[in-house]
JSON list of C-alpha atoms in Angstrom, two decimals:
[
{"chain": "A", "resi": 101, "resn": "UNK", "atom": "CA", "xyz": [-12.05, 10.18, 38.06]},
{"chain": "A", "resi": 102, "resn": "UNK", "atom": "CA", "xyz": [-10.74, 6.65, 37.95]},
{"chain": "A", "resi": 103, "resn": "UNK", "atom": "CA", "xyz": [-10.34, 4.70, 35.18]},
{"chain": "A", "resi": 104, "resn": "UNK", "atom": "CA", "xyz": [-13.29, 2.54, 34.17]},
{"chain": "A", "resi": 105, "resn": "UNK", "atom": "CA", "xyz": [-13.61, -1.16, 35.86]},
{"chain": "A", "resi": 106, "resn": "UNK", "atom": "CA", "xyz": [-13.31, -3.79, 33.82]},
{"chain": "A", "resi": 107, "resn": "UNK", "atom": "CA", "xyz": [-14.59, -7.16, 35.09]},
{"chain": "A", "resi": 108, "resn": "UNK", "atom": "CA", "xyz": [-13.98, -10.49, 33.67]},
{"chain": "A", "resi": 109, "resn": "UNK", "atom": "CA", "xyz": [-17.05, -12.50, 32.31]},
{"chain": "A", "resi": 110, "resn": "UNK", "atom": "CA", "xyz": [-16.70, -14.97, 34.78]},
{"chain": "A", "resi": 111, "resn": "UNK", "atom": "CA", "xyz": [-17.14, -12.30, 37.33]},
{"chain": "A", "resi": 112, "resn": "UNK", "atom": "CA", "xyz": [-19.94, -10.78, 35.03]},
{"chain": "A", "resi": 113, "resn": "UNK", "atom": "CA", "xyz": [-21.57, -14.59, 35.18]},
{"chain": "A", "resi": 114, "resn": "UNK", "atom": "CA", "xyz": [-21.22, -14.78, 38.92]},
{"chain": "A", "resi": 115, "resn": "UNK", "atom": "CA", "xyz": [-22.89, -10.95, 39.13]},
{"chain": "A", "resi": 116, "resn": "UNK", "atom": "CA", "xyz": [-25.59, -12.09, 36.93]},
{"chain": "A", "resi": 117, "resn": "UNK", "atom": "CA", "xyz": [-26.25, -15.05, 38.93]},
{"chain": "A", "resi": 118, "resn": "UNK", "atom": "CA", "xyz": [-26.41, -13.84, 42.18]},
{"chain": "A", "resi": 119, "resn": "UNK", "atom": "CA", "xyz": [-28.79, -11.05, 40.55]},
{"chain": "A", "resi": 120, "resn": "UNK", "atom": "CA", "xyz": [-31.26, -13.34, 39.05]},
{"chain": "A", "resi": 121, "resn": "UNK", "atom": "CA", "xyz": [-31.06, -15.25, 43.03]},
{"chain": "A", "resi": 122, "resn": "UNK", "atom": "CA", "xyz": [-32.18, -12.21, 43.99]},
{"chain": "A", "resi": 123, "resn": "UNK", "atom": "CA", "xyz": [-35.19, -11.69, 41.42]},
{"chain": "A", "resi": 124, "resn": "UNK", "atom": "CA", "xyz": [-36.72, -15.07, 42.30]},
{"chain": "A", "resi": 125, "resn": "UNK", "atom": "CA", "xyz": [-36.12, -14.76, 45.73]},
{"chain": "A", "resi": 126, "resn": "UNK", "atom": "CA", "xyz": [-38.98, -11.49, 45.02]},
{"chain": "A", "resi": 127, "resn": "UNK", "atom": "CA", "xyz": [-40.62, -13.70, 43.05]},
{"chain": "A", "resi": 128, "resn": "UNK", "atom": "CA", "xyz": [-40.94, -16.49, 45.85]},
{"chain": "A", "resi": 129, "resn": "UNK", "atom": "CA", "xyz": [-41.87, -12.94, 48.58]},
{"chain": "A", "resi": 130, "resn": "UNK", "atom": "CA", "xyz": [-44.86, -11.70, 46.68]},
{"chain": "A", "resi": 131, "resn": "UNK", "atom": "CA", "xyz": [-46.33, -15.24, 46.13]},
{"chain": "A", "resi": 132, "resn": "UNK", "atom": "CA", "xyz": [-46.38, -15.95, 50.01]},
{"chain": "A", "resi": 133, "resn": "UNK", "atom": "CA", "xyz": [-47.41, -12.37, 50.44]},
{"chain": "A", "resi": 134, "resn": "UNK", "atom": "CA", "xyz": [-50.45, -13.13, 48.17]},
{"chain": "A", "resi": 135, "resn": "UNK", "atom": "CA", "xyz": [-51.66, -16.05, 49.70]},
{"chain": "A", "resi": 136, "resn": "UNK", "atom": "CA", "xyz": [-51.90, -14.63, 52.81]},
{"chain": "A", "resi": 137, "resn": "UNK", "atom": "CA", "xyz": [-53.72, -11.40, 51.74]},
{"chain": "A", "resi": 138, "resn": "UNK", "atom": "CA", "xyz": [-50.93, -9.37, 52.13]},
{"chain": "A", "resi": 139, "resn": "UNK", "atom": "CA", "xyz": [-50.30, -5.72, 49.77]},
{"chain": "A", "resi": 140, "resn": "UNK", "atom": "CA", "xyz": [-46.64, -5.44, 48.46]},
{"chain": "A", "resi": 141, "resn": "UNK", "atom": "CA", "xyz": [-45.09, -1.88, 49.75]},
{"chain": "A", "resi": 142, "resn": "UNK", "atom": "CA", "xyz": [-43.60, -0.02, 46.57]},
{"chain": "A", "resi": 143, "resn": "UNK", "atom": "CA", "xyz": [-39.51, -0.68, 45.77]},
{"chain": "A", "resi": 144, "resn": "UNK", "atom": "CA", "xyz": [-37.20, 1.30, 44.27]},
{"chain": "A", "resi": 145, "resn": "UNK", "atom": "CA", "xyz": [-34.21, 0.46, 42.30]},
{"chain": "A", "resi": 146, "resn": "UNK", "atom": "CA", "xyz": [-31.92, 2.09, 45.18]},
{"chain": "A", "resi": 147, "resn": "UNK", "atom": "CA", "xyz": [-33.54, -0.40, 47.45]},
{"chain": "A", "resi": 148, "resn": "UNK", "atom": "CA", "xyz": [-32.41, -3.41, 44.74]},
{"chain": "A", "resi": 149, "resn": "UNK", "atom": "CA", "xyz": [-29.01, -2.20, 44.31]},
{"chain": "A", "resi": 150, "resn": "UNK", "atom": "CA", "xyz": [-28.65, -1.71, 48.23]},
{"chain": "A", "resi": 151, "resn": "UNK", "atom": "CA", "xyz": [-30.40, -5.70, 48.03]},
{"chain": "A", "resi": 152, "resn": "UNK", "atom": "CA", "xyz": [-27.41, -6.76, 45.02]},
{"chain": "A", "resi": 153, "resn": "UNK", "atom": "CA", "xyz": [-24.74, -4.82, 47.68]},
{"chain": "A", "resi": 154, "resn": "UNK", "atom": "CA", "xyz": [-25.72, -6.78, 50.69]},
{"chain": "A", "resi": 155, "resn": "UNK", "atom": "CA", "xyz": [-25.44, -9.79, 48.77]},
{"chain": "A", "resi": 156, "resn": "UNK", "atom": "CA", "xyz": [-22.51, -9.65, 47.28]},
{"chain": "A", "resi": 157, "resn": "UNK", "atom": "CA", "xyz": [-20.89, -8.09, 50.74]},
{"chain": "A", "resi": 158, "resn": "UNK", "atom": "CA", "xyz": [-22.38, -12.04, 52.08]},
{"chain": "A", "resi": 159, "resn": "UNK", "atom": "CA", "xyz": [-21.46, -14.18, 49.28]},
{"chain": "A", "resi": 160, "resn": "UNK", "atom": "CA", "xyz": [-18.12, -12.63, 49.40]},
{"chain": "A", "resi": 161, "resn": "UNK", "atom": "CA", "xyz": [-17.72, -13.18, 52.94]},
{"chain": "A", "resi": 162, "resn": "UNK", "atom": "CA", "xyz": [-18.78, -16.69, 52.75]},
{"chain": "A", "resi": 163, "resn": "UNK", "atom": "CA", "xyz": [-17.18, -17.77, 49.20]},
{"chain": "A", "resi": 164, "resn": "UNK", "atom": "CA", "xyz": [-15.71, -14.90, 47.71]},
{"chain": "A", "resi": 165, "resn": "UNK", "atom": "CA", "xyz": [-12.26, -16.43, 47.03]},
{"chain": "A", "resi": 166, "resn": "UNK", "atom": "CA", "xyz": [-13.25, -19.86, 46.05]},
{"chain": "A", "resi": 167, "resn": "UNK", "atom": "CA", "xyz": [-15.74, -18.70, 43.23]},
{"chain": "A", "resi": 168, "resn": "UNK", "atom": "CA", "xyz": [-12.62, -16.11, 42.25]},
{"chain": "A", "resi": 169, "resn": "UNK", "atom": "CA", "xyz": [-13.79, -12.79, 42.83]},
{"chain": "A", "resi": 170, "resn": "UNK", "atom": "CA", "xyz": [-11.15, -10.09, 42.85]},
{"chain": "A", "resi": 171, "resn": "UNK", "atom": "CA", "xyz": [-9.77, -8.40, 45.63]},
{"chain": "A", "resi": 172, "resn": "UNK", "atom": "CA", "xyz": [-11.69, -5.03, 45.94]},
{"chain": "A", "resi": 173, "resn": "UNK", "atom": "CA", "xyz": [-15.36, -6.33, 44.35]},
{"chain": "A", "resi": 174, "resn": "UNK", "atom": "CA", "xyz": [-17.26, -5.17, 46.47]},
{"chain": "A", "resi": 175, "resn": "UNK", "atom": "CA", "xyz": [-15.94, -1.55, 46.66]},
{"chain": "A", "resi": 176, "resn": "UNK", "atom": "CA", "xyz": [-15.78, -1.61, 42.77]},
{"chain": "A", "resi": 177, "resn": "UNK", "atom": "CA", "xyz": [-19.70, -2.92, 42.61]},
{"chain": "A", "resi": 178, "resn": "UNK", "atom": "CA", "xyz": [-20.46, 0.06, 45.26]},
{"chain": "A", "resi": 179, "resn": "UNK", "atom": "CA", "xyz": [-18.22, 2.56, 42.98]},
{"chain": "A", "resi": 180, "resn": "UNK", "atom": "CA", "xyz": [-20.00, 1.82, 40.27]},
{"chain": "A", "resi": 181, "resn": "UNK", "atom": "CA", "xyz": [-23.86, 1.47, 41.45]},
{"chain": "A", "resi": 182, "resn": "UNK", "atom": "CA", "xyz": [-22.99, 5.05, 43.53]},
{"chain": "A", "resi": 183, "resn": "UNK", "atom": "CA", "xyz": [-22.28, 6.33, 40.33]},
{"chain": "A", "resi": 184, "resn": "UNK", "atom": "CA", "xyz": [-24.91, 4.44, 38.20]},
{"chain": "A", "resi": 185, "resn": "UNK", "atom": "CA", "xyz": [-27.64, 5.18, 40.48]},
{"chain": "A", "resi": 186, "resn": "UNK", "atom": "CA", "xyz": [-29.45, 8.33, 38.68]},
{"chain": "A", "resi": 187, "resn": "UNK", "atom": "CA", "xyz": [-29.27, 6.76, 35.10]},
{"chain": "A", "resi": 188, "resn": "UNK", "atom": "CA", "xyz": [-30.60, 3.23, 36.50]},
{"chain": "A", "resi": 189, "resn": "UNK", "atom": "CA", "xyz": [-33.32, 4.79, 38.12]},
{"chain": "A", "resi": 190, "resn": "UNK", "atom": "CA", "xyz": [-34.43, 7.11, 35.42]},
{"chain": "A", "resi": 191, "resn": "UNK", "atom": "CA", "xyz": [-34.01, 3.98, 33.32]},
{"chain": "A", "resi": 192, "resn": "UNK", "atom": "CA", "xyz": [-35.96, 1.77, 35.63]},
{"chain": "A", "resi": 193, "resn": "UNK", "atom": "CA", "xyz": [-38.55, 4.28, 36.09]},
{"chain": "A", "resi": 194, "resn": "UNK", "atom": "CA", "xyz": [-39.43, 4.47, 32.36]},
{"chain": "A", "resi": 195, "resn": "UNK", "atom": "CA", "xyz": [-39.49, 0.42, 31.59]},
{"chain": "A", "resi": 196, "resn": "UNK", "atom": "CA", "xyz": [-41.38, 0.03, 34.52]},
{"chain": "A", "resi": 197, "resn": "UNK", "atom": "CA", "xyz": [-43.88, 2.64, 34.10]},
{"chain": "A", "resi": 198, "resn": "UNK", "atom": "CA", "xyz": [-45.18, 2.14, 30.64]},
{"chain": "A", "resi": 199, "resn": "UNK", "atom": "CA", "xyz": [-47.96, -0.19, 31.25]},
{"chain": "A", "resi": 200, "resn": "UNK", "atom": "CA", "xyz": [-49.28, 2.53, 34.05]},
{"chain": "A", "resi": 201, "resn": "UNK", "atom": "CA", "xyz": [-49.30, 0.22, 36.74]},
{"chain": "A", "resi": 202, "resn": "UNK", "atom": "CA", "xyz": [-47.02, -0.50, 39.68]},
{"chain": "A", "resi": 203, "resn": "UNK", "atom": "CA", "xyz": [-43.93, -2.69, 39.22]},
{"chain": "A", "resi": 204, "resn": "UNK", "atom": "CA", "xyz": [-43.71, -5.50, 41.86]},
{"chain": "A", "resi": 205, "resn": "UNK", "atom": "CA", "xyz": [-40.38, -6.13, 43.91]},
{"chain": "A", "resi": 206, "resn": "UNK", "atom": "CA", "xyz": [-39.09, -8.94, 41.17]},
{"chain": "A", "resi": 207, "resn": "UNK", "atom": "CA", "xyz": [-39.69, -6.47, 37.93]},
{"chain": "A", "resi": 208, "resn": "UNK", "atom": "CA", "xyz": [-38.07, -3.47, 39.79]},
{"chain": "A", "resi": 209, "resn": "UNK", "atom": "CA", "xyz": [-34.91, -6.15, 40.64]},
{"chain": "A", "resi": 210, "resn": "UNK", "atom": "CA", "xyz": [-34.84, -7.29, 36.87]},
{"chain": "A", "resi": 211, "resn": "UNK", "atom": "CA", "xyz": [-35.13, -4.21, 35.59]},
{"chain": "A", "resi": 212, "resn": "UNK", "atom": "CA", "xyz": [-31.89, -2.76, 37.74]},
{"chain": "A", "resi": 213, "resn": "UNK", "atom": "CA", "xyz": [-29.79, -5.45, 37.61]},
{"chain": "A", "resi": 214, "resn": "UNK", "atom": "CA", "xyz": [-30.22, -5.94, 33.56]},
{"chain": "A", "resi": 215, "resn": "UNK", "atom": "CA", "xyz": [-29.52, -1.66, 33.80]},
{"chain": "A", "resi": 216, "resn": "UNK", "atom": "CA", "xyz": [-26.43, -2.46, 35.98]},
{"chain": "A", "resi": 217, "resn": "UNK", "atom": "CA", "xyz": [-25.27, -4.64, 33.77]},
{"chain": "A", "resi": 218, "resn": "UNK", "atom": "CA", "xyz": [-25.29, -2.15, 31.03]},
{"chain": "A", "resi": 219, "resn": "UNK", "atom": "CA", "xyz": [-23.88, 0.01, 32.90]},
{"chain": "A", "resi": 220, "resn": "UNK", "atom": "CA", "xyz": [-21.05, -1.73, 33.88]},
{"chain": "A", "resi": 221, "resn": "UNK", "atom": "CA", "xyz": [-20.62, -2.63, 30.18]},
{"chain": "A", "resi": 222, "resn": "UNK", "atom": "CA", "xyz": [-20.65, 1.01, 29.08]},
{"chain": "A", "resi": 223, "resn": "UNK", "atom": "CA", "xyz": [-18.03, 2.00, 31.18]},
{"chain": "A", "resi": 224, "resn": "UNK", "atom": "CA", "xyz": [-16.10, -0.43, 30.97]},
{"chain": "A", "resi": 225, "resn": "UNK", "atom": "CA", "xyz": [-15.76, -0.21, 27.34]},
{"chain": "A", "resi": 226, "resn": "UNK", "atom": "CA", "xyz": [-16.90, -3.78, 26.84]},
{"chain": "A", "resi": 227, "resn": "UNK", "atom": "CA", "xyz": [-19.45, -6.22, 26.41]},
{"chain": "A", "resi": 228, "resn": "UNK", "atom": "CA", "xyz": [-19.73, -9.33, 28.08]}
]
């Protein structure tokens, strides 16, 4: 097994910010979705993650070295949410569950990313 990641808090920042992009961009989906009528189909914190991956795969593309992301990101981010997956989602599951009712895209998004985030923490020994 490889040695855990350890990402700098700017890098941290950046992750955090392109996660909460993502949350209101949910946010800004089920609004339009409600005032046309429309029923949100259920999400799962795999589909987030995959979301976070496809993101950060753009963002690098488009501005990865002037914001200072490392060399290798992205394969690091998928290393770790590969591994992560099963506790975020058992995580996820239980916060999201407890009120009975079905999470909406933007709670299941929060929920894994803030998990993620701990995650990455955990194994990397640190917190940030």
């Amino acid at each position: 097994m490889e040695s855990p990641k350890t990402f700098s808090g700017h890098v941290i920042g950046l992750l955090k910010e392109y996660m909460q992009d993502l949350v209101d961009q949910a946010t800004q989906e089920a609004r339009s979705q409600e005032q046309f009528g429309f029923t949100t189909a259920p999400y799962r914190p795999d589909q987030a993650i995959s979301d976070l991956l496809a993101l950060l795969d753009d963002r690098i593309e488009s501005e990865g070295v002037q914001v200072g992301l490392p060399d290798g990101f992205l394969h690091d981010m998928w290393n770790l949410c590969n591994e992560g997956l099963s506790p975020i989602s058992d995580r996820v599951w239980l916060e999201a569950n407890l009120d009975g009712q079905s999470p909406r895209k933007a709670i299941v998004r929060e929920l894994t990313y803030r998990a993620l985030i701990d995650f990455i923490n955990t194994n990397s020994g640190e917190e940030h």
